[in-house]
mmCIF file of C-alpha atoms in Angstrom:
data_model
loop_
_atom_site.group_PDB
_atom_site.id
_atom_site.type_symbol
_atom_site.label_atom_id
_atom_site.label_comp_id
_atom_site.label_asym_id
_atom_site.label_seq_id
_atom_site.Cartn_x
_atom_site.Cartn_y
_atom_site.Cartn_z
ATOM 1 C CA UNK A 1 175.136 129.535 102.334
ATOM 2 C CA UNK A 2 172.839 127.363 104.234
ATOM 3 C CA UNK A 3 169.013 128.703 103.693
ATOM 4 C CA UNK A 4 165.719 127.837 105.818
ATOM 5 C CA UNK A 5 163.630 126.762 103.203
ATOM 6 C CA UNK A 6 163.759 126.447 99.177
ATOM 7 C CA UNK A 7 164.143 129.036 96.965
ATOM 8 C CA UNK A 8 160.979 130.334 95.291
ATOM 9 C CA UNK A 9 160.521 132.454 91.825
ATOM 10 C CA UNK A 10 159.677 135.891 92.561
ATOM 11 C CA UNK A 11 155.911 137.494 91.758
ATOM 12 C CA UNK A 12 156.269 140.444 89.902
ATOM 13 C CA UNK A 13 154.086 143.441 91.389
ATOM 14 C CA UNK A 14 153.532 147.164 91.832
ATOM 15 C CA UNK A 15 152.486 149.746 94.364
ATOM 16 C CA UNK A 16 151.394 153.301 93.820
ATOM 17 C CA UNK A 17 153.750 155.679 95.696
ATOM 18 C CA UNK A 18 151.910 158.713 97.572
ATOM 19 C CA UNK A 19 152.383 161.148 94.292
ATOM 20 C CA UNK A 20 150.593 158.655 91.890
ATOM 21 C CA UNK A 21 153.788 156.996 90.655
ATOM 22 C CA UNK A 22 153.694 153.318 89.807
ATOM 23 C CA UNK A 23 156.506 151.367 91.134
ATOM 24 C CA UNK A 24 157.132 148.018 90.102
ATOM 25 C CA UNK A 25 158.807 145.540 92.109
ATOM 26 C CA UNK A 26 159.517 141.055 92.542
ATOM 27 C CA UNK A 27 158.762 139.829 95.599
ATOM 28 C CA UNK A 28 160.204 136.773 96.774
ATOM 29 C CA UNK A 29 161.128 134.211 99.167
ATOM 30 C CA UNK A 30 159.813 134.172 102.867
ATOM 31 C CA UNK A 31 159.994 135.363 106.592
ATOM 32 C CA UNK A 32 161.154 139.238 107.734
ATOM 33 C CA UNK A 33 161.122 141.428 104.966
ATOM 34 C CA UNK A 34 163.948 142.803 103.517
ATOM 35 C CA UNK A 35 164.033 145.964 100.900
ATOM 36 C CA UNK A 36 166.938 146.628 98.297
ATOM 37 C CA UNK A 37 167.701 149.776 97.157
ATOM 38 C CA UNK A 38 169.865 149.820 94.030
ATOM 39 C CA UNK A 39 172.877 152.533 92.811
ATOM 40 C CA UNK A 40 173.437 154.764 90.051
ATOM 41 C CA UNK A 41 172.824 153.471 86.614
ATOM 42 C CA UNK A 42 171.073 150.049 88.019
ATOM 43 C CA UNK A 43 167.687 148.256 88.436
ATOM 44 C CA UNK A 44 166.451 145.591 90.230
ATOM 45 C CA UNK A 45 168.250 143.197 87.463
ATOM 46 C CA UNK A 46 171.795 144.210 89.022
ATOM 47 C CA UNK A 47 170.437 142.695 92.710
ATOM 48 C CA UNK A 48 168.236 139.574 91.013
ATOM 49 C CA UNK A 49 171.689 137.067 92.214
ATOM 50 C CA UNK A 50 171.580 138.644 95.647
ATOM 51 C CA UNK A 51 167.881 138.424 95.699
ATOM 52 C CA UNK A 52 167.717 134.965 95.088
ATOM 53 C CA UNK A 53 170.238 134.189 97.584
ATOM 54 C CA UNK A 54 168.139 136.397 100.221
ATOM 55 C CA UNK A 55 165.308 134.897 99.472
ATOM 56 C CA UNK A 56 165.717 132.042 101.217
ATOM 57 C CA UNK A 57 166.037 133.898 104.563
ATOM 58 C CA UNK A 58 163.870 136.853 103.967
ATOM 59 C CA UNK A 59 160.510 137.910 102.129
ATOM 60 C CA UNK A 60 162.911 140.251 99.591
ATOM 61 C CA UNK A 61 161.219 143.235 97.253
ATOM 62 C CA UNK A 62 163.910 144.117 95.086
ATOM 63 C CA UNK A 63 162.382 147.447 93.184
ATOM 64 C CA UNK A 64 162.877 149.840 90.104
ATOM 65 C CA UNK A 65 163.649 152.916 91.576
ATOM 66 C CA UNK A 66 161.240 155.416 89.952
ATOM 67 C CA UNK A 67 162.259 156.306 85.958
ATOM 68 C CA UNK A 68 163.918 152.756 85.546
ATOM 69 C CA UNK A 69 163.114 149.495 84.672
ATOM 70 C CA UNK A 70 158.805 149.436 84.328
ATOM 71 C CA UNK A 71 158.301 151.620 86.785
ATOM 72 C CA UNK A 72 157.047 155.182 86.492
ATOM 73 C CA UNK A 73 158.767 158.633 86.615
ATOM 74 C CA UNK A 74 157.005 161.950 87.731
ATOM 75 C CA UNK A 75 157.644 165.156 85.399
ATOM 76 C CA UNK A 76 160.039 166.869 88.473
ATOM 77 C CA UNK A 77 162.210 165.048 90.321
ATOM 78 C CA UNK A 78 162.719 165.072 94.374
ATOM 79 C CA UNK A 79 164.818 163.136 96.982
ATOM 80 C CA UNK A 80 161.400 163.355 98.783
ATOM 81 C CA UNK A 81 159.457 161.254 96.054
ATOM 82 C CA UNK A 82 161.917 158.396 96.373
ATOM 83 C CA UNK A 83 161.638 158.415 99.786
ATOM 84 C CA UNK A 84 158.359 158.425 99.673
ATOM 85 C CA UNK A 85 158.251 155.162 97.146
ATOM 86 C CA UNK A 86 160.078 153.372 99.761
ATOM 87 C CA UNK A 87 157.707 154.280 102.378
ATOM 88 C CA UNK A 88 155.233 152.934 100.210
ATOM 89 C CA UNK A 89 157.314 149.607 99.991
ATOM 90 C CA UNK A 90 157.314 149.445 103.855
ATOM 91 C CA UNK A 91 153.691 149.833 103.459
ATOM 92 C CA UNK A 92 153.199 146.892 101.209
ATOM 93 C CA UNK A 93 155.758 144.568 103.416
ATOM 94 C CA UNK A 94 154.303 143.139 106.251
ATOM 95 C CA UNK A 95 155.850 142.697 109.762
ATOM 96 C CA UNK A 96 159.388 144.644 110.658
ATOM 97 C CA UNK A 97 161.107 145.689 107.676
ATOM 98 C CA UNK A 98 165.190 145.845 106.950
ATOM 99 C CA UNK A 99 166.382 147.889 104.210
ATOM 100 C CA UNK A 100 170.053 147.822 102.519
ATOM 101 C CA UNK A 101 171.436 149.820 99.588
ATOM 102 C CA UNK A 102 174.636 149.738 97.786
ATOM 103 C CA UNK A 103 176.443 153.225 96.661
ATOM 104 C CA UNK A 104 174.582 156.025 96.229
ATOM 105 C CA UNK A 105 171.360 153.735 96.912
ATOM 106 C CA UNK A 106 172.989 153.476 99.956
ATOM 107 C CA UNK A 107 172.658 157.293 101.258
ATOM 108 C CA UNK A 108 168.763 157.092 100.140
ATOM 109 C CA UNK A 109 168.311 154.052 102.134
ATOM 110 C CA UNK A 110 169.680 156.315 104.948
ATOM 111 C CA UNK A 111 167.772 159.500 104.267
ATOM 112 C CA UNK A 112 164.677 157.089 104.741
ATOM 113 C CA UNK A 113 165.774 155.767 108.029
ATOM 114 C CA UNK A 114 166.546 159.933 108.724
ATOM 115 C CA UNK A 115 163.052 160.793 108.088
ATOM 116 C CA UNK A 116 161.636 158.101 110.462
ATOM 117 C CA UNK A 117 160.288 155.280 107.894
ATOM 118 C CA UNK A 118 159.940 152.697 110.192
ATOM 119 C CA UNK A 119 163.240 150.598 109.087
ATOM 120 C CA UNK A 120 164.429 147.779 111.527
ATOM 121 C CA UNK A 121 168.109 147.191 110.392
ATOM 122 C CA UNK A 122 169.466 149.559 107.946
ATOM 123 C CA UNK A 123 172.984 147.569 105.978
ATOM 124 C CA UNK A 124 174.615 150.119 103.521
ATOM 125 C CA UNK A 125 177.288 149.185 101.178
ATOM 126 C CA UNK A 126 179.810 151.545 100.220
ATOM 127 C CA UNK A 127 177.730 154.887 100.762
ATOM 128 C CA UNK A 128 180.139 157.546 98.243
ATOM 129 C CA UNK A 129 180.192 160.514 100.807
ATOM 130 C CA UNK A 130 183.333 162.327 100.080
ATOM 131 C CA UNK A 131 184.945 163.779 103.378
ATOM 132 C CA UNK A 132 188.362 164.759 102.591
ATOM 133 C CA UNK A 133 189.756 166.915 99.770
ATOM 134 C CA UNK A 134 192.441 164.121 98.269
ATOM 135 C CA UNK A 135 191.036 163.310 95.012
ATOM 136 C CA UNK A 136 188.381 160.665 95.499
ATOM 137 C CA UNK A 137 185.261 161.854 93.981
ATOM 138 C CA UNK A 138 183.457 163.445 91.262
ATOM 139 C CA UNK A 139 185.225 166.932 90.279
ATOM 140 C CA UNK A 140 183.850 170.302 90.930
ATOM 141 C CA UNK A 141 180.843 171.052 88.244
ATOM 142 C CA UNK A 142 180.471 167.344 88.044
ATOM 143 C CA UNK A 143 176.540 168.084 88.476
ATOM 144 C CA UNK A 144 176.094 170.491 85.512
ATOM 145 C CA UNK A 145 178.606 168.375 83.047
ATOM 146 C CA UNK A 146 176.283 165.411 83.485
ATOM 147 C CA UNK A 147 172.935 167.612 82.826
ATOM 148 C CA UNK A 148 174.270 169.585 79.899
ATOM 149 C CA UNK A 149 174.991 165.964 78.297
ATOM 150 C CA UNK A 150 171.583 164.422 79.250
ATOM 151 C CA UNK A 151 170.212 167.619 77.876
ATOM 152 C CA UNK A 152 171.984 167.026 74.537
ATOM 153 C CA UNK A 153 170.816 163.555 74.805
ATOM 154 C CA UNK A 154 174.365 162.650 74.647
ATOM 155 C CA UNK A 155 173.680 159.732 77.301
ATOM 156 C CA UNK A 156 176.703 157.109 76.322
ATOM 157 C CA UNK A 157 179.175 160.310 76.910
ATOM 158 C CA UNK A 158 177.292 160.948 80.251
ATOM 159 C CA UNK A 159 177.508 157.658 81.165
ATOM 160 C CA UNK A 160 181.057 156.910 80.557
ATOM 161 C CA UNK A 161 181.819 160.728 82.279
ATOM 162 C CA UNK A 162 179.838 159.409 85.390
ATOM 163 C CA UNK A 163 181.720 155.964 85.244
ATOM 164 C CA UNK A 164 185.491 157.654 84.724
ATOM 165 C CA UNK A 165 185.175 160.520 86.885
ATOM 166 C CA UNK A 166 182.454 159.872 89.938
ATOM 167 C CA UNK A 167 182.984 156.054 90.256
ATOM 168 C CA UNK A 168 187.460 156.177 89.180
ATOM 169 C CA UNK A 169 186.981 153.328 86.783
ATOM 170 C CA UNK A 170 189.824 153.429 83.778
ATOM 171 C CA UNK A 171 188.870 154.297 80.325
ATOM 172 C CA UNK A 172 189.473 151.267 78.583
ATOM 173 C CA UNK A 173 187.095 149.411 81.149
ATOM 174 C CA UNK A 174 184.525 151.521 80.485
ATOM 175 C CA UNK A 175 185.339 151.650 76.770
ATOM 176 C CA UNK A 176 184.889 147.489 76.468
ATOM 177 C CA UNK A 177 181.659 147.745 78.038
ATOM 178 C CA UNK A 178 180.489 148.942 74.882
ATOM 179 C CA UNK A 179 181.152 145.939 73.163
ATOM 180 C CA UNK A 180 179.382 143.570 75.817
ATOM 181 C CA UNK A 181 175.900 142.635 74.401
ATOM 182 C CA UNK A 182 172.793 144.494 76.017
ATOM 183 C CA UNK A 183 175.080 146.096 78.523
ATOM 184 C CA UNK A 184 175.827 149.625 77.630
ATOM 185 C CA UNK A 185 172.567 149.962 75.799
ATOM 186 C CA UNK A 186 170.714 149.202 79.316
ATOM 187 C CA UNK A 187 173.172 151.844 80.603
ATOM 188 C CA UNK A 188 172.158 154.452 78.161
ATOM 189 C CA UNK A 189 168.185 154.035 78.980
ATOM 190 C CA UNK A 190 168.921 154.736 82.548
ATOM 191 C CA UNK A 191 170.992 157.513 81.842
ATOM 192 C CA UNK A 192 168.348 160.104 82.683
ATOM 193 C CA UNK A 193 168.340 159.154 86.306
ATOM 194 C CA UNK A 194 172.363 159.932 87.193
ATOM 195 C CA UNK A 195 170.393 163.424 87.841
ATOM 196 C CA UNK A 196 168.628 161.575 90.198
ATOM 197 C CA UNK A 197 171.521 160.185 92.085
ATOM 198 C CA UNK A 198 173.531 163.265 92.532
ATOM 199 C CA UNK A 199 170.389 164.943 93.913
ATOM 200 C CA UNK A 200 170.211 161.837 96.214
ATOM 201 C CA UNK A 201 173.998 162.626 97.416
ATOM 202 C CA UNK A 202 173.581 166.480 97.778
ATOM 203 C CA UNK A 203 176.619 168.051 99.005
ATOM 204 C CA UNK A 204 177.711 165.153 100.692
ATOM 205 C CA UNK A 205 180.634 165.023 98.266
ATOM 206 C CA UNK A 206 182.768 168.043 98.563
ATOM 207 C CA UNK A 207 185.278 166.757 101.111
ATOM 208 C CA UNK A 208 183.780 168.154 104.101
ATOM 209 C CA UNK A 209 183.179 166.171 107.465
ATOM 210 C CA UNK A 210 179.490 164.674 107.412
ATOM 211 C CA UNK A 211 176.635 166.519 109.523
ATOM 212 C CA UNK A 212 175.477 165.002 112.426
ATOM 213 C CA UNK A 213 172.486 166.574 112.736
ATOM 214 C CA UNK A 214 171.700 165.159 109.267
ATOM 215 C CA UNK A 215 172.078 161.748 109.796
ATOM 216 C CA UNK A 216 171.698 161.106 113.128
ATOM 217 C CA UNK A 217 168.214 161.216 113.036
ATOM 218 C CA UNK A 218 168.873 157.596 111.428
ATOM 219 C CA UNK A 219 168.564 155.857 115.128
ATOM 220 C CA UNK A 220 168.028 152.269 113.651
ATOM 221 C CA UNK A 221 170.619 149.548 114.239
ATOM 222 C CA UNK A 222 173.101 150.000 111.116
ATOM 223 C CA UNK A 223 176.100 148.206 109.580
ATOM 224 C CA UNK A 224 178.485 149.687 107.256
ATOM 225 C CA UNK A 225 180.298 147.726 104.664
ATOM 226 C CA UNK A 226 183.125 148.074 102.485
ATOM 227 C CA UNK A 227 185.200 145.801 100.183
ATOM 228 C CA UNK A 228 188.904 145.420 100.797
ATOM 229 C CA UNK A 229 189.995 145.999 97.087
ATOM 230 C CA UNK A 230 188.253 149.340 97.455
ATOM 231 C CA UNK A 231 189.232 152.778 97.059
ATOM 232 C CA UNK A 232 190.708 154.162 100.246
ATOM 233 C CA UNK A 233 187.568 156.921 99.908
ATOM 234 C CA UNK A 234 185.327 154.555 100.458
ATOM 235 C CA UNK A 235 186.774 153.072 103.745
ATOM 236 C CA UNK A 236 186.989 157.122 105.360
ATOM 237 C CA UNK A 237 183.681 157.468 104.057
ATOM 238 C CA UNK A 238 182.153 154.507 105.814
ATOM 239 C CA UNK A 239 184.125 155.198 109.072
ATOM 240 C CA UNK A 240 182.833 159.006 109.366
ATOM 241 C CA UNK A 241 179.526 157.509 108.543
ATOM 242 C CA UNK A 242 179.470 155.044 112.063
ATOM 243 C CA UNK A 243 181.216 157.678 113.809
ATOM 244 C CA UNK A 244 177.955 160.292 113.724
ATOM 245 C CA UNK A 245 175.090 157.533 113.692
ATOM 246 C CA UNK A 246 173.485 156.791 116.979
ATOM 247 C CA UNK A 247 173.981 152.464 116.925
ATOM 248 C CA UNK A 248 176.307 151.512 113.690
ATOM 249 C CA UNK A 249 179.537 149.316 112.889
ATOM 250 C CA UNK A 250 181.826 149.324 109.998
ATOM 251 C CA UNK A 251 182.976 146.121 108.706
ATOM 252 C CA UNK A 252 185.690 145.654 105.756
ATOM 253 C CA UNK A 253 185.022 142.564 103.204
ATOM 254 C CA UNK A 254 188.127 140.740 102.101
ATOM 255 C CA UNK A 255 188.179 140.762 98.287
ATOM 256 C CA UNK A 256 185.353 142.766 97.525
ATOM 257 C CA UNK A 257 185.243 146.174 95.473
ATOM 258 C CA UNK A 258 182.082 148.530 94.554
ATOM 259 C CA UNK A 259 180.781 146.245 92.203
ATOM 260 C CA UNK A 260 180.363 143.492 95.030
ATOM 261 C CA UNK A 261 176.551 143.787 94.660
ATOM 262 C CA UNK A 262 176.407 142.068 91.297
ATOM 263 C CA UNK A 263 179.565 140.583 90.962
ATOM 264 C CA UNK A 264 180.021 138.713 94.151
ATOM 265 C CA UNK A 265 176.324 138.150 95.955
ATOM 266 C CA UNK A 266 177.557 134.731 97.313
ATOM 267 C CA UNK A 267 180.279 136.620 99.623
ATOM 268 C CA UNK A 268 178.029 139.654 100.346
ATOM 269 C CA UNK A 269 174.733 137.458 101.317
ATOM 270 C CA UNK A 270 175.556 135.783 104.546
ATOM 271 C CA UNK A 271 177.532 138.913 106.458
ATOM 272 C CA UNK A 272 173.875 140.334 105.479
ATOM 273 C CA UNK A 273 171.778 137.512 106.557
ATOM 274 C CA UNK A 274 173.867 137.558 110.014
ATOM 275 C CA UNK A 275 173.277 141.186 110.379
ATOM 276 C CA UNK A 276 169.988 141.773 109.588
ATOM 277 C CA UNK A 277 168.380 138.518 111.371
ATOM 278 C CA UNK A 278 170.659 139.320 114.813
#
């Protein structure tokens, strides 16, 4: 992917969102600057390939959400506080600012644009609304199973329940991830925070059609993207999504599946970089 200028190491920095919560975040590259939200069970280290590749287009702050990687948690939770932290982000950019998010970092990306954060392009990948009863999806009491495990610190069995049952991956997958070095243990420390995400999602995954009072508040210029080895969910999901915001487009990506953001940045970069500098 051509660039306009060489890459440069990210600078490693923090803000302090409105409620006194440090957020920590790289910075790097140059020109309009571009936020990334991550998913479920990720910190900035799943976006550092994308990131890079960004970078040499945009000024990129890839962040830890609040309660991973170093950055600080508050003692209660809120959709509201997250928002806020990328507010804060905005706040620390300077110039327009573009925001994308993959998954369920995806849907708070667009609850910011909802409440009026001044986003300029808003590029979502694979937002997991659920808006048709047919299987796709986490099953009912999905919410409580995960707290009662957290609450047991039981986190690798909260993990893989979140893994198998929200995201459909098989068993055996997730079972070998156990066996990869540094992997599942980095999944366990941020298993605390799959609270977090299915706050994040509300009732947005029950299989009924999506509110367009909600979200079409979100007025900015949006594209919606899905990979073409995807679950069919994901495609209804992203097509419901365009169809009740004010200025969006769905677009399908040959080859690509959920985990596009960290396993295949070199295909997901430049329909990103065309989007968000058009």
């Amino acid at each position: 992917m051509p660039g306009t200028g060489a890459r440069t190491a990210a600078v490693k920095s923090t803000i302090v969102s409105s409620d006194g919560t440090e957020i920590a975040f790289e910075r790097s590259g140059s020109g309009p600057a571009l936020i990334l939200v991550s998913s479920a069970l990720a910190d900035r280290s799943d976006a550092a390939k994308l990131a890079g590749l960004l970078s040499q287009h945009f000024t990129v702050i890839n962040y830890d959400r609040r309660g991973r990687g170093a950055s600080g948690d508050s003692a209660e939770y809120a959709v509201e506080r997250e928002v806020a932290d990328i507010a804060s982000l905005i706040g620390e950019a300077e110039g327009p600012v573009s925001v994308f998010g993959s998954s369920s970092g995806a849907v708070l990306a667009l609850r910011a644009a909802a409440a009026g954060l001044e986003i300029r392009r808003l590029a979502l990948y694979e937002p997991p609304f659920v808006v048709e009863t047919d299987g796709f999806g986490p099953p009912a009491g999905f919410a409580r199973h995960v707290e009662e495990l957290i609450a047991r610190d039981r986190r690798g069995d909260a993990v893989r329940y979140f893994m198998t049952r929200a995201q459909g991956m098989p068993g055996f997958v997730v079972a070998s991830m156990r066996f990869m070095p540094g992997v599942w243990s980095n999944l366990e420390a941020l298993a605390h925070t799959l609270p977090y995400d299915i706050a994040v999602m509300g009732d947005t995954q029950q299989g009924k059609p999506l509110e367009a009072t909600v979200w079409s508040a979100a007025k900015v210029r949006t594209l919606v993207l899905t990979g073409g080895k995807s679950a069919a969910g994901f495609q209804r999901a992203a097509r419901a999504l365009a169809g009740v915001l004010p200025d969006a487009e769905h677009r399908t990506l040959d080859g690509l599946d959920h985990g596009a953001v960290v396993m295949a940045p070199r295909k997901l970069a430049p329909v990103l970089v065309d989007f968000l500098r058009s």
